[in-house]
JSON list of C-alpha atoms in Angstrom, two decimals:
[
{"chain": "A", "resi": 1, "resn": "UNK", "atom": "CA", "xyz": [-9.24, -19.97, -22.06]},
{"chain": "A", "resi": 2, "resn": "UNK", "atom": "CA", "xyz": [-12.48, -18.99, -23.74]},
{"chain": "A", "resi": 3, "resn": "UNK", "atom": "CA", "xyz": [-13.97, -16.91, -20.92]},
{"chain": "A", "resi": 4, "resn": "UNK", "atom": "CA", "xyz": [-12.67, -14.66, -18.16]},
{"chain": "A", "resi": 5, "resn": "UNK", "atom": "CA", "xyz": [-14.88, -14.20, -15.10]},
{"chain": "A", "resi": 6, "resn": "UNK", "atom": "CA", "xyz": [-14.44, -11.25, -12.77]},
{"chain": "A", "resi": 7, "resn": "UNK", "atom": "CA", "xyz": [-15.44, -10.86, -9.19]},
{"chain": "A", "resi": 8, "resn": "UNK", "atom": "CA", "xyz": [-16.25, -7.16, -8.76]},
{"chain": "A", "resi": 9, "resn": "UNK", "atom": "CA", "xyz": [-15.65, -5.63, -5.32]},
{"chain": "A", "resi": 10, "resn": "UNK", "atom": "CA", "xyz": [-11.90, -5.54, -4.76]},
{"chain": "A", "resi": 11, "resn": "UNK", "atom": "CA", "xyz": [-11.16, -6.73, -8.30]},
{"chain": "A", "resi": 12, "resn": "UNK", "atom": "CA", "xyz": [-12.73, -4.24, -10.69]},
{"chain": "A", "resi": 13, "resn": "UNK", "atom": "CA", "xyz": [-13.27, -1.43, -8.20]},
{"chain": "A", "resi": 14, "resn": "UNK", "atom": "CA", "xyz": [-12.01, -0.80, -4.67]},
{"chain": "A", "resi": 15, "resn": "UNK", "atom": "CA", "xyz": [-15.18, -0.75, -2.60]},
{"chain": "A", "resi": 16, "resn": "UNK", "atom": "CA", "xyz": [-14.35, -3.18, 0.22]},
{"chain": "A", "resi": 17, "resn": "UNK", "atom": "CA", "xyz": [-13.36, -0.39, 2.60]},
{"chain": "A", "resi": 18, "resn": "UNK", "atom": "CA", "xyz": [-16.65, 1.42, 1.86]},
{"chain": "A", "resi": 19, "resn": "UNK", "atom": "CA", "xyz": [-18.58, -1.79, 2.49]},
{"chain": "A", "resi": 20, "resn": "UNK", "atom": "CA", "xyz": [-16.86, -2.13, 5.86]},
{"chain": "A", "resi": 21, "resn": "UNK", "atom": "CA", "xyz": [-17.55, 1.49, 6.76]},
{"chain": "A", "resi": 22, "resn": "UNK", "atom": "CA", "xyz": [-21.27, 1.03, 6.09]},
{"chain": "A", "resi": 23, "resn": "UNK", "atom": "CA", "xyz": [-21.40, -2.36, 7.81]},
{"chain": "A", "resi": 24, "resn": "UNK", "atom": "CA", "xyz": [-19.75, -1.09, 10.98]},
{"chain": "A", "resi": 25, "resn": "UNK", "atom": "CA", "xyz": [-22.10, 1.88, 11.09]},
{"chain": "A", "resi": 26, "resn": "UNK", "atom": "CA", "xyz": [-25.27, -0.20, 10.70]},
{"chain": "A", "resi": 27, "resn": "UNK", "atom": "CA", "xyz": [-24.21, -3.01, 13.02]},
{"chain": "A", "resi": 28, "resn": "UNK", "atom": "CA", "xyz": [-23.34, -0.39, 15.61]},
{"chain": "A", "resi": 29, "resn": "UNK", "atom": "CA", "xyz": [-26.98, 0.73, 15.61]},
{"chain": "A", "resi": 30, "resn": "UNK", "atom": "CA", "xyz": [-27.84, -2.75, 16.89]},
{"chain": "A", "resi": 31, "resn": "UNK", "atom": "CA", "xyz": [-25.16, -2.65, 19.58]},
{"chain": "A", "resi": 32, "resn": "UNK", "atom": "CA", "xyz": [-22.68, -4.80, 17.68]},
{"chain": "A", "resi": 33, "resn": "UNK", "atom": "CA", "xyz": [-19.07, -3.69, 17.35]},
{"chain": "A", "resi": 34, "resn": "UNK", "atom": "CA", "xyz": [-16.90, -5.32, 14.69]},
{"chain": "A", "resi": 35, "resn": "UNK", "atom": "CA", "xyz": [-13.36, -4.68, 13.49]},
{"chain": "A", "resi": 36, "resn": "UNK", "atom": "CA", "xyz": [-12.04, -4.37, 9.94]},
{"chain": "A", "resi": 37, "resn": "UNK", "atom": "CA", "xyz": [-10.14, -7.69, 10.17]},
{"chain": "A", "resi": 38, "resn": "UNK", "atom": "CA", "xyz": [-13.33, -9.45, 11.31]},
{"chain": "A", "resi": 39, "resn": "UNK", "atom": "CA", "xyz": [-15.29, -8.05, 8.36]},
{"chain": "A", "resi": 40, "resn": "UNK", "atom": "CA", "xyz": [-12.45, -8.88, 5.93]},
{"chain": "A", "resi": 41, "resn": "UNK", "atom": "CA", "xyz": [-12.90, -12.51, 6.87]},
{"chain": "A", "resi": 42, "resn": "UNK", "atom": "CA", "xyz": [-16.33, -12.45, 5.23]},
{"chain": "A", "resi": 43, "resn": "UNK", "atom": "CA", "xyz": [-15.07, -11.02, 1.92]},
{"chain": "A", "resi": 44, "resn": "UNK", "atom": "CA", "xyz": [-16.80, -12.71, -0.99]},
{"chain": "A", "resi": 45, "resn": "UNK", "atom": "CA", "xyz": [-19.56, -14.32, 1.09]},
{"chain": "A", "resi": 46, "resn": "UNK", "atom": "CA", "xyz": [-23.19, -13.23, 1.16]},
{"chain": "A", "resi": 47, "resn": "UNK", "atom": "CA", "xyz": [-24.13, -10.36, 3.43]},
{"chain": "A", "resi": 48, "resn": "UNK", "atom": "CA", "xyz": [-26.99, -12.32, 5.01]},
{"chain": "A", "resi": 49, "resn": "UNK", "atom": "CA", "xyz": [-24.58, -15.07, 6.01]},
{"chain": "A", "resi": 50, "resn": "UNK", "atom": "CA", "xyz": [-22.22, -12.47, 7.44]},
{"chain": "A", "resi": 51, "resn": "UNK", "atom": "CA", "xyz": [-24.89, -10.71, 9.52]},
{"chain": "A", "resi": 52, "resn": "UNK", "atom": "CA", "xyz": [-26.25, -14.01, 10.79]},
{"chain": "A", "resi": 53, "resn": "UNK", "atom": "CA", "xyz": [-22.79, -15.23, 11.79]},
{"chain": "A", "resi": 54, "resn": "UNK", "atom": "CA", "xyz": [-21.83, -11.91, 13.42]},
{"chain": "A", "resi": 55, "resn": "UNK", "atom": "CA", "xyz": [-25.10, -11.89, 15.32]},
{"chain": "A", "resi": 56, "resn": "UNK", "atom": "CA", "xyz": [-24.53, -15.43, 16.54]},
{"chain": "A", "resi": 57, "resn": "UNK", "atom": "CA", "xyz": [-21.01, -14.62, 17.70]},
{"chain": "A", "resi": 58, "resn": "UNK", "atom": "CA", "xyz": [-22.30, -11.57, 19.59]},
{"chain": "A", "resi": 59, "resn": "UNK", "atom": "CA", "xyz": [-25.41, -13.32, 20.98]},
{"chain": "A", "resi": 60, "resn": "UNK", "atom": "CA", "xyz": [-27.65, -10.86, 19.11]},
{"chain": "A", "resi": 61, "resn": "UNK", "atom": "CA", "xyz": [-30.48, -11.93, 16.82]},
{"chain": "A", "resi": 62, "resn": "UNK", "atom": "CA", "xyz": [-30.25, -9.39, 14.02]},
{"chain": "A", "resi": 63, "resn": "UNK", "atom": "CA", "xyz": [-33.16, -8.68, 11.66]},
{"chain": "A", "resi": 64, "resn": "UNK", "atom": "CA", "xyz": [-31.14, -9.78, 8.66]},
{"chain": "A", "resi": 65, "resn": "UNK", "atom": "CA", "xyz": [-33.18, -8.32, 5.80]},
{"chain": "A", "resi": 66, "resn": "UNK", "atom": "CA", "xyz": [-33.58, -5.01, 7.63]},
{"chain": "A", "resi": 67, "resn": "UNK", "atom": "CA", "xyz": [-29.87, -4.80, 8.36]},
{"chain": "A", "resi": 68, "resn": "UNK", "atom": "CA", "xyz": [-29.04, -5.56, 4.72]},
{"chain": "A", "resi": 69, "resn": "UNK", "atom": "CA", "xyz": [-31.49, -2.92, 3.48]},
{"chain": "A", "resi": 70, "resn": "UNK", "atom": "CA", "xyz": [-30.08, -0.24, 5.82]},
{"chain": "A", "resi": 71, "resn": "UNK", "atom": "CA", "xyz": [-26.51, -1.14, 4.93]},
{"chain": "A", "resi": 72, "resn": "UNK", "atom": "CA", "xyz": [-27.26, -1.03, 1.18]},
{"chain": "A", "resi": 73, "resn": "UNK", "atom": "CA", "xyz": [-28.85, 2.40, 1.55]},
{"chain": "A", "resi": 74, "resn": "UNK", "atom": "CA", "xyz": [-25.91, 3.82, 3.50]},
{"chain": "A", "resi": 75, "resn": "UNK", "atom": "CA", "xyz": [-23.39, 2.21, 1.17]},
{"chain": "A", "resi": 76, "resn": "UNK", "atom": "CA", "xyz": [-24.99, 3.86, -1.85]},
{"chain": "A", "resi": 77, "resn": "UNK", "atom": "CA", "xyz": [-25.03, 7.23, -0.10]},
{"chain": "A", "resi": 78, "resn": "UNK", "atom": "CA", "xyz": [-21.32, 6.95, 0.69]},
{"chain": "A", "resi": 79, "resn": "UNK", "atom": "CA", "xyz": [-20.20, 5.68, -2.71]},
{"chain": "A", "resi": 80, "resn": "UNK", "atom": "CA", "xyz": [-22.18, 8.36, -4.58]},
{"chain": "A", "resi": 81, "resn": "UNK", "atom": "CA", "xyz": [-19.91, 10.96, -2.99]},
{"chain": "A", "resi": 82, "resn": "UNK", "atom": "CA", "xyz": [-16.63, 9.19, -3.84]},
{"chain": "A", "resi": 83, "resn": "UNK", "atom": "CA", "xyz": [-14.40, 9.54, -6.88]},
{"chain": "A", "resi": 84, "resn": "UNK", "atom": "CA", "xyz": [-14.86, 6.00, -8.15]},
{"chain": "A", "resi": 85, "resn": "UNK", "atom": "CA", "xyz": [-12.31, 4.62, -10.61]},
{"chain": "A", "resi": 86, "resn": "UNK", "atom": "CA", "xyz": [-11.41, 1.12, -11.81]},
{"chain": "A", "resi": 87, "resn": "UNK", "atom": "CA", "xyz": [-8.51, -0.57, -10.03]},
{"chain": "A", "resi": 88, "resn": "UNK", "atom": "CA", "xyz": [-5.18, 0.06, -11.75]},
{"chain": "A", "resi": 89, "resn": "UNK", "atom": "CA", "xyz": [-4.72, -2.37, -14.60]},
{"chain": "A", "resi": 90, "resn": "UNK", "atom": "CA", "xyz": [-8.40, -3.11, -15.20]},
{"chain": "A", "resi": 91, "resn": "UNK", "atom": "CA", "xyz": [-8.84, -0.96, -18.35]},
{"chain": "A", "resi": 92, "resn": "UNK", "atom": "CA", "xyz": [-5.81, -2.59, -19.96]},
{"chain": "A", "resi": 93, "resn": "UNK", "atom": "CA", "xyz": [-6.84, -6.09, -18.88]},
{"chain": "A", "resi": 94, "resn": "UNK", "atom": "CA", "xyz": [-10.36, -5.67, -20.27]},
{"chain": "A", "resi": 95, "resn": "UNK", "atom": "CA", "xyz": [-9.03, -4.39, -23.58]},
{"chain": "A", "resi": 96, "resn": "UNK", "atom": "CA", "xyz": [-6.45, -7.16, -23.85]},
{"chain": "A", "resi": 97, "resn": "UNK", "atom": "CA", "xyz": [-9.00, -9.89, -23.18]},
{"chain": "A", "resi": 98, "resn": "UNK", "atom": "CA", "xyz": [-11.46, -8.46, -25.68]},
{"chain": "A", "resi": 99, "resn": "UNK", "atom": "CA", "xyz": [-8.75, -8.31, -28.32]},
{"chain": "A", "resi": 100, "resn": "UNK", "atom": "CA", "xyz": [-7.95, -12.05, -28.05]},
{"chain": "A", "resi": 101, "resn": "UNK", "atom": "CA", "xyz": [-11.06, -12.33, -28.15]},
{"chain": "A", "resi": 102, "resn": "UNK", "atom": "CA", "xyz": [-12.25, -13.80, -24.83]},
{"chain": "A", "resi": 103, "resn": "UNK", "atom": "CA", "xyz": [-15.78, -13.67, -23.50]},
{"chain": "A", "resi": 104, "resn": "UNK", "atom": "CA", "xyz": [-16.20, -11.72, -20.26]},
{"chain": "A", "resi": 105, "resn": "UNK", "atom": "CA", "xyz": [-18.63, -11.85, -17.36]},
{"chain": "A", "resi": 106, "resn": "UNK", "atom": "CA", "xyz": [-18.95, -10.52, -13.82]},
{"chain": "A", "resi": 107, "resn": "UNK", "atom": "CA", "xyz": [-19.90, -12.95, -11.05]},
{"chain": "A", "resi": 108, "resn": "UNK", "atom": "CA", "xyz": [-20.30, -10.94, -7.86]},
{"chain": "A", "resi": 109, "resn": "UNK", "atom": "CA", "xyz": [-21.94, -11.37, -4.45]},
{"chain": "A", "resi": 110, "resn": "UNK", "atom": "CA", "xyz": [-23.27, -7.80, -4.80]},
{"chain": "A", "resi": 111, "resn": "UNK", "atom": "CA", "xyz": [-26.88, -7.25, -5.89]},
{"chain": "A", "resi": 112, "resn": "UNK", "atom": "CA", "xyz": [-27.96, -6.68, -9.49]},
{"chain": "A", "resi": 113, "resn": "UNK", "atom": "CA", "xyz": [-28.60, -2.96, -9.00]},
{"chain": "A", "resi": 114, "resn": "UNK", "atom": "CA", "xyz": [-25.12, -2.32, -7.63]},
{"chain": "A", "resi": 115, "resn": "UNK", "atom": "CA", "xyz": [-23.38, -4.36, -10.33]},
{"chain": "A", "resi": 116, "resn": "UNK", "atom": "CA", "xyz": [-25.24, -2.37, -12.96]},
{"chain": "A", "resi": 117, "resn": "UNK", "atom": "CA", "xyz": [-24.41, 0.88, -11.15]},
{"chain": "A", "resi": 118, "resn": "UNK", "atom": "CA", "xyz": [-20.68, 0.08, -11.17]},
{"chain": "A", "resi": 119, "resn": "UNK", "atom": "CA", "xyz": [-20.38, -0.99, -14.82]},
{"chain": "A", "resi": 120, "resn": "UNK", "atom": "CA", "xyz": [-22.30, 2.10, -15.93]},
{"chain": "A", "resi": 121, "resn": "UNK", "atom": "CA", "xyz": [-20.42, 4.50, -13.68]},
{"chain": "A", "resi": 122, "resn": "UNK", "atom": "CA", "xyz": [-17.08, 3.11, -14.85]},
{"chain": "A", "resi": 123, "resn": "UNK", "atom": "CA", "xyz": [-18.35, 2.93, -18.44]},
{"chain": "A", "resi": 124, "resn": "UNK", "atom": "CA", "xyz": [-17.30, -0.69, -18.92]},
{"chain": "A", "resi": 125, "resn": "UNK", "atom": "CA", "xyz": [-20.66, -2.37, -19.63]},
{"chain": "A", "resi": 126, "resn": "UNK", "atom": "CA", "xyz": [-19.80, -3.02, -23.29]},
{"chain": "A", "resi": 127, "resn": "UNK", "atom": "CA", "xyz": [-17.05, -5.46, -22.29]},
{"chain": "A", "resi": 128, "resn": "UNK", "atom": "CA", "xyz": [-19.34, -7.94, -20.55]},
{"chain": "A", "resi": 129, "resn": "UNK", "atom": "CA", "xyz": [-21.75, -10.52, -21.93]},
{"chain": "A", "resi": 130, "resn": "UNK", "atom": "CA", "xyz": [-23.21, -11.37, -18.54]},
{"chain": "A", "resi": 131, "resn": "UNK", "atom": "CA", "xyz": [-23.60, -9.70, -15.14]},
{"chain": "A", "resi": 132, "resn": "UNK", "atom": "CA", "xyz": [-24.42, -12.29, -12.51]},
{"chain": "A", "resi": 133, "resn": "UNK", "atom": "CA", "xyz": [-25.41, -11.55, -8.89]},
{"chain": "A", "resi": 134, "resn": "UNK", "atom": "CA", "xyz": [-24.99, -14.07, -6.12]},
{"chain": "A", "resi": 135, "resn": "UNK", "atom": "CA", "xyz": [-28.06, -12.66, -4.40]},
{"chain": "A", "resi": 136, "resn": "UNK", "atom": "CA", "xyz": [-30.20, -14.52, -6.92]},
{"chain": "A", "resi": 137, "resn": "UNK", "atom": "CA", "xyz": [-28.77, -17.86, -5.73]},
{"chain": "A", "resi": 138, "resn": "UNK", "atom": "CA", "xyz": [-29.65, -19.87, -2.60]},
{"chain": "A", "resi": 139, "resn": "UNK", "atom": "CA", "xyz": [-25.95, -20.32, -1.72]},
{"chain": "A", "resi": 140, "resn": "UNK", "atom": "CA", "xyz": [-22.97, -17.99, -1.80]},
{"chain": "A", "resi": 141, "resn": "UNK", "atom": "CA", "xyz": [-19.23, -18.26, -2.25]},
{"chain": "A", "resi": 142, "resn": "UNK", "atom": "CA", "xyz": [-17.32, -20.46, -1.32]},
{"chain": "A", "resi": 143, "resn": "UNK", "atom": "CA", "xyz": [-20.04, -22.59, -2.95]},
{"chain": "A", "resi": 144, "resn": "UNK", "atom": "CA", "xyz": [-19.26, -22.78, -6.70]},
{"chain": "A", "resi": 145, "resn": "UNK", "atom": "CA", "xyz": [-22.84, -22.07, -7.79]},
{"chain": "A", "resi": 146, "resn": "UNK", "atom": "CA", "xyz": [-22.23, -18.53, -9.05]},
{"chain": "A", "resi": 147, "resn": "UNK", "atom": "CA", "xyz": [-19.29, -19.55, -11.22]},
{"chain": "A", "resi": 148, "resn": "UNK", "atom": "CA", "xyz": [-21.07, -22.62, -12.57]},
{"chain": "A", "resi": 149, "resn": "UNK", "atom": "CA", "xyz": [-23.99, -20.34, -13.47]},
{"chain": "A", "resi": 150, "resn": "UNK", "atom": "CA", "xyz": [-21.63, -17.94, -15.22]},
{"chain": "A", "resi": 151, "resn": "UNK", "atom": "CA", "xyz": [-20.17, -20.75, -17.32]},
{"chain": "A", "resi": 152, "resn": "UNK", "atom": "CA", "xyz": [-23.66, -22.04, -18.12]},
{"chain": "A", "resi": 153, "resn": "UNK", "atom": "CA", "xyz": [-24.82, -18.55, -19.07]},
{"chain": "A", "resi": 154, "resn": "UNK", "atom": "CA", "xyz": [-21.93, -18.25, -21.53]},
{"chain": "A", "resi": 155, "resn": "UNK", "atom": "CA", "xyz": [-22.55, -21.78, -22.79]},
{"chain": "A", "resi": 156, "resn": "UNK", "atom": "CA", "xyz": [-19.05, -22.97, -21.91]},
{"chain": "A", "resi": 157, "resn": "UNK", "atom": "CA", "xyz": [-17.62, -25.78, -19.78]},
{"chain": "A", "resi": 158, "resn": "UNK", "atom": "CA", "xyz": [-16.02, -24.58, -16.50]},
{"chain": "A", "resi": 159, "resn": "UNK", "atom": "CA", "xyz": [-12.62, -25.82, -17.68]},
{"chain": "A", "resi": 160, "resn": "UNK", "atom": "CA", "xyz": [-12.66, -23.12, -20.36]},
{"chain": "A", "resi": 161, "resn": "UNK", "atom": "CA", "xyz": [-13.06, -20.33, -17.78]},
{"chain": "A", "resi": 162, "resn": "UNK", "atom": "CA", "xyz": [-10.49, -18.28, -15.89]},
{"chain": "A", "resi": 163, "resn": "UNK", "atom": "CA", "xyz": [-11.55, -16.42, -12.73]},
{"chain": "A", "resi": 164, "resn": "UNK", "atom": "CA", "xyz": [-10.04, -13.30, -11.12]},
{"chain": "A", "resi": 165, "resn": "UNK", "atom": "CA", "xyz": [-10.66, -13.12, -7.36]},
{"chain": "A", "resi": 166, "resn": "UNK", "atom": "CA", "xyz": [-9.32, -11.22, -4.37]},
{"chain": "A", "resi": 167, "resn": "UNK", "atom": "CA", "xyz": [-10.88, -13.27, -1.54]},
{"chain": "A", "resi": 168, "resn": "UNK", "atom": "CA", "xyz": [-10.29, -16.75, -0.17]},
{"chain": "A", "resi": 169, "resn": "UNK", "atom": "CA", "xyz": [-14.00, -17.65, -0.41]},
{"chain": "A", "resi": 170, "resn": "UNK", "atom": "CA", "xyz": [-14.14, -16.64, -4.06]},
{"chain": "A", "resi": 171, "resn": "UNK", "atom": "CA", "xyz": [-11.04, -18.65, -4.90]},
{"chain": "A", "resi": 172, "resn": "UNK", "atom": "CA", "xyz": [-12.54, -21.69, -3.20]},
{"chain": "A", "resi": 173, "resn": "UNK", "atom": "CA", "xyz": [-15.70, -21.21, -5.27]},
{"chain": "A", "resi": 174, "resn": "UNK", "atom": "CA", "xyz": [-13.75, -20.95, -8.52]},
{"chain": "A", "resi": 175, "resn": "UNK", "atom": "CA", "xyz": [-11.64, -24.01, -7.81]},
{"chain": "A", "resi": 176, "resn": "UNK", "atom": "CA", "xyz": [-14.69, -26.02, -6.71]},
{"chain": "A", "resi": 177, "resn": "UNK", "atom": "CA", "xyz": [-16.26, -25.10, -10.06]},
{"chain": "A", "resi": 178, "resn": "UNK", "atom": "CA", "xyz": [-13.25, -26.59, -11.87]},
{"chain": "A", "resi": 179, "resn": "UNK", "atom": "CA", "xyz": [-11.84, -23.27, -13.10]},
{"chain": "A", "resi": 180, "resn": "UNK", "atom": "CA", "xyz": [-8.35, -21.79, -13.27]},
{"chain": "A", "resi": 181, "resn": "UNK", "atom": "CA", "xyz": [-8.18, -18.98, -10.71]},
{"chain": "A", "resi": 182, "resn": "UNK", "atom": "CA", "xyz": [-5.98, -15.92, -10.42]},
{"chain": "A", "resi": 183, "resn": "UNK", "atom": "CA", "xyz": [-5.71, -14.48, -6.92]},
{"chain": "A", "resi": 184, "resn": "UNK", "atom": "CA", "xyz": [-5.21, -10.70, -6.77]},
{"chain": "A", "resi": 185, "resn": "UNK", "atom": "CA", "xyz": [-3.56, -9.58, -3.55]},
{"chain": "A", "resi": 186, "resn": "UNK", "atom": "CA", "xyz": [-5.50, -6.37, -2.93]},
{"chain": "A", "resi": 187, "resn": "UNK", "atom": "CA", "xyz": [-4.37, -4.73, 0.32]},
{"chain": "A", "resi": 188, "resn": "UNK", "atom": "CA", "xyz": [-7.76, -3.05, 0.77]},
{"chain": "A", "resi": 189, "resn": "UNK", "atom": "CA", "xyz": [-9.55, -6.41, 0.88]},
{"chain": "A", "resi": 190, "resn": "UNK", "atom": "CA", "xyz": [-7.71, -7.37, 4.07]},
{"chain": "A", "resi": 191, "resn": "UNK", "atom": "CA", "xyz": [-5.84, -10.47, 5.12]},
{"chain": "A", "resi": 192, "resn": "UNK", "atom": "CA", "xyz": [-6.54, -13.09, 2.46]},
{"chain": "A", "resi": 193, "resn": "UNK", "atom": "CA", "xyz": [-4.27, -16.10, 2.06]},
{"chain": "A", "resi": 194, "resn": "UNK", "atom": "CA", "xyz": [-5.12, -16.78, -1.62]},
{"chain": "A", "resi": 195, "resn": "UNK", "atom": "CA", "xyz": [-3.11, -20.00, -1.40]},
{"chain": "A", "resi": 196, "resn": "UNK", "atom": "CA", "xyz": [-5.66, -22.05, -3.35]},
{"chain": "A", "resi": 197, "resn": "UNK", "atom": "CA", "xyz": [-5.25, -19.83, -6.42]},
{"chain": "A", "resi": 198, "resn": "UNK", "atom": "CA", "xyz": [-3.39, -21.21, -9.44]},
{"chain": "A", "resi": 199, "resn": "UNK", "atom": "CA", "xyz": [-1.62, -17.88, -9.87]},
{"chain": "A", "resi": 200, "resn": "UNK", "atom": "CA", "xyz": [-1.20, -14.96, -7.44]},
{"chain": "A", "resi": 201, "resn": "UNK", "atom": "CA", "xyz": [-0.46, -11.40, -8.55]},
{"chain": "A", "resi": 202, "resn": "UNK", "atom": "CA", "xyz": [0.21, -8.22, -6.60]},
{"chain": "A", "resi": 203, "resn": "UNK", "atom": "CA", "xyz": [-0.70, -6.01, -9.57]},
{"chain": "A", "resi": 204, "resn": "UNK", "atom": "CA", "xyz": [-3.32, -6.59, -12.24]},
{"chain": "A", "resi": 205, "resn": "UNK", "atom": "CA", "xyz": [-0.78, -5.29, -14.76]},
{"chain": "A", "resi": 206, "resn": "UNK", "atom": "CA", "xyz": [1.21, -8.47, -14.13]},
{"chain": "A", "resi": 207, "resn": "UNK", "atom": "CA", "xyz": [-1.49, -10.66, -15.70]},
{"chain": "A", "resi": 208, "resn": "UNK", "atom": "CA", "xyz": [-0.28, -11.83, -19.12]},
{"chain": "A", "resi": 209, "resn": "UNK", "atom": "CA", "xyz": [-3.42, -12.86, -20.99]},
{"chain": "A", "resi": 210, "resn": "UNK", "atom": "CA", "xyz": [-1.33, -14.52, -23.70]},
{"chain": "A", "resi": 211, "resn": "UNK", "atom": "CA", "xyz": [-0.17, -17.16, -21.19]},
{"chain": "A", "resi": 212, "resn": "UNK", "atom": "CA", "xyz": [-3.59, -18.09, -19.80]}
]
């Protein structure tokens, strides 16, 4: 292992429930009702894909870019009022990886502004060499493009990279990229099988970086 790649939402910080809160609110304005389990099924995918698919299933043609903009605005309003902390085990994991040393990057489906907001608010920017947003790519997880871009950005072959993910789609992306993947069973993310992961943990503290 020469690099460790992090998904962000549900891995570094618990924001999935806030995403769902904002999504349900905005979709409701367009007459679409969705449940938490339904939204959990889209964890790790792009928001435009999610809105398009939800609209299709509900026979509603949603203005995708408008819905995304409204959801992003509401999400930021909600999260600004929350006491945001890294998921238990993240500070220790970051420090342990840096001490090896291993190169670190974030590869998230969130937009650039939000990724930057999170790393600055949690004061963890100094750990990462690259912050990569899936919104800059034409395809989203489970396509491996974001993880292949992360490896390319670091100048490493995919086989030298380990990925930490909490969603089925992200694990599929990591494995399709040819990377070792750790699946984190985060209860807030929702029902995720994680069966394609090479290693599954219930706590980030259980990750032994010396064995990767």
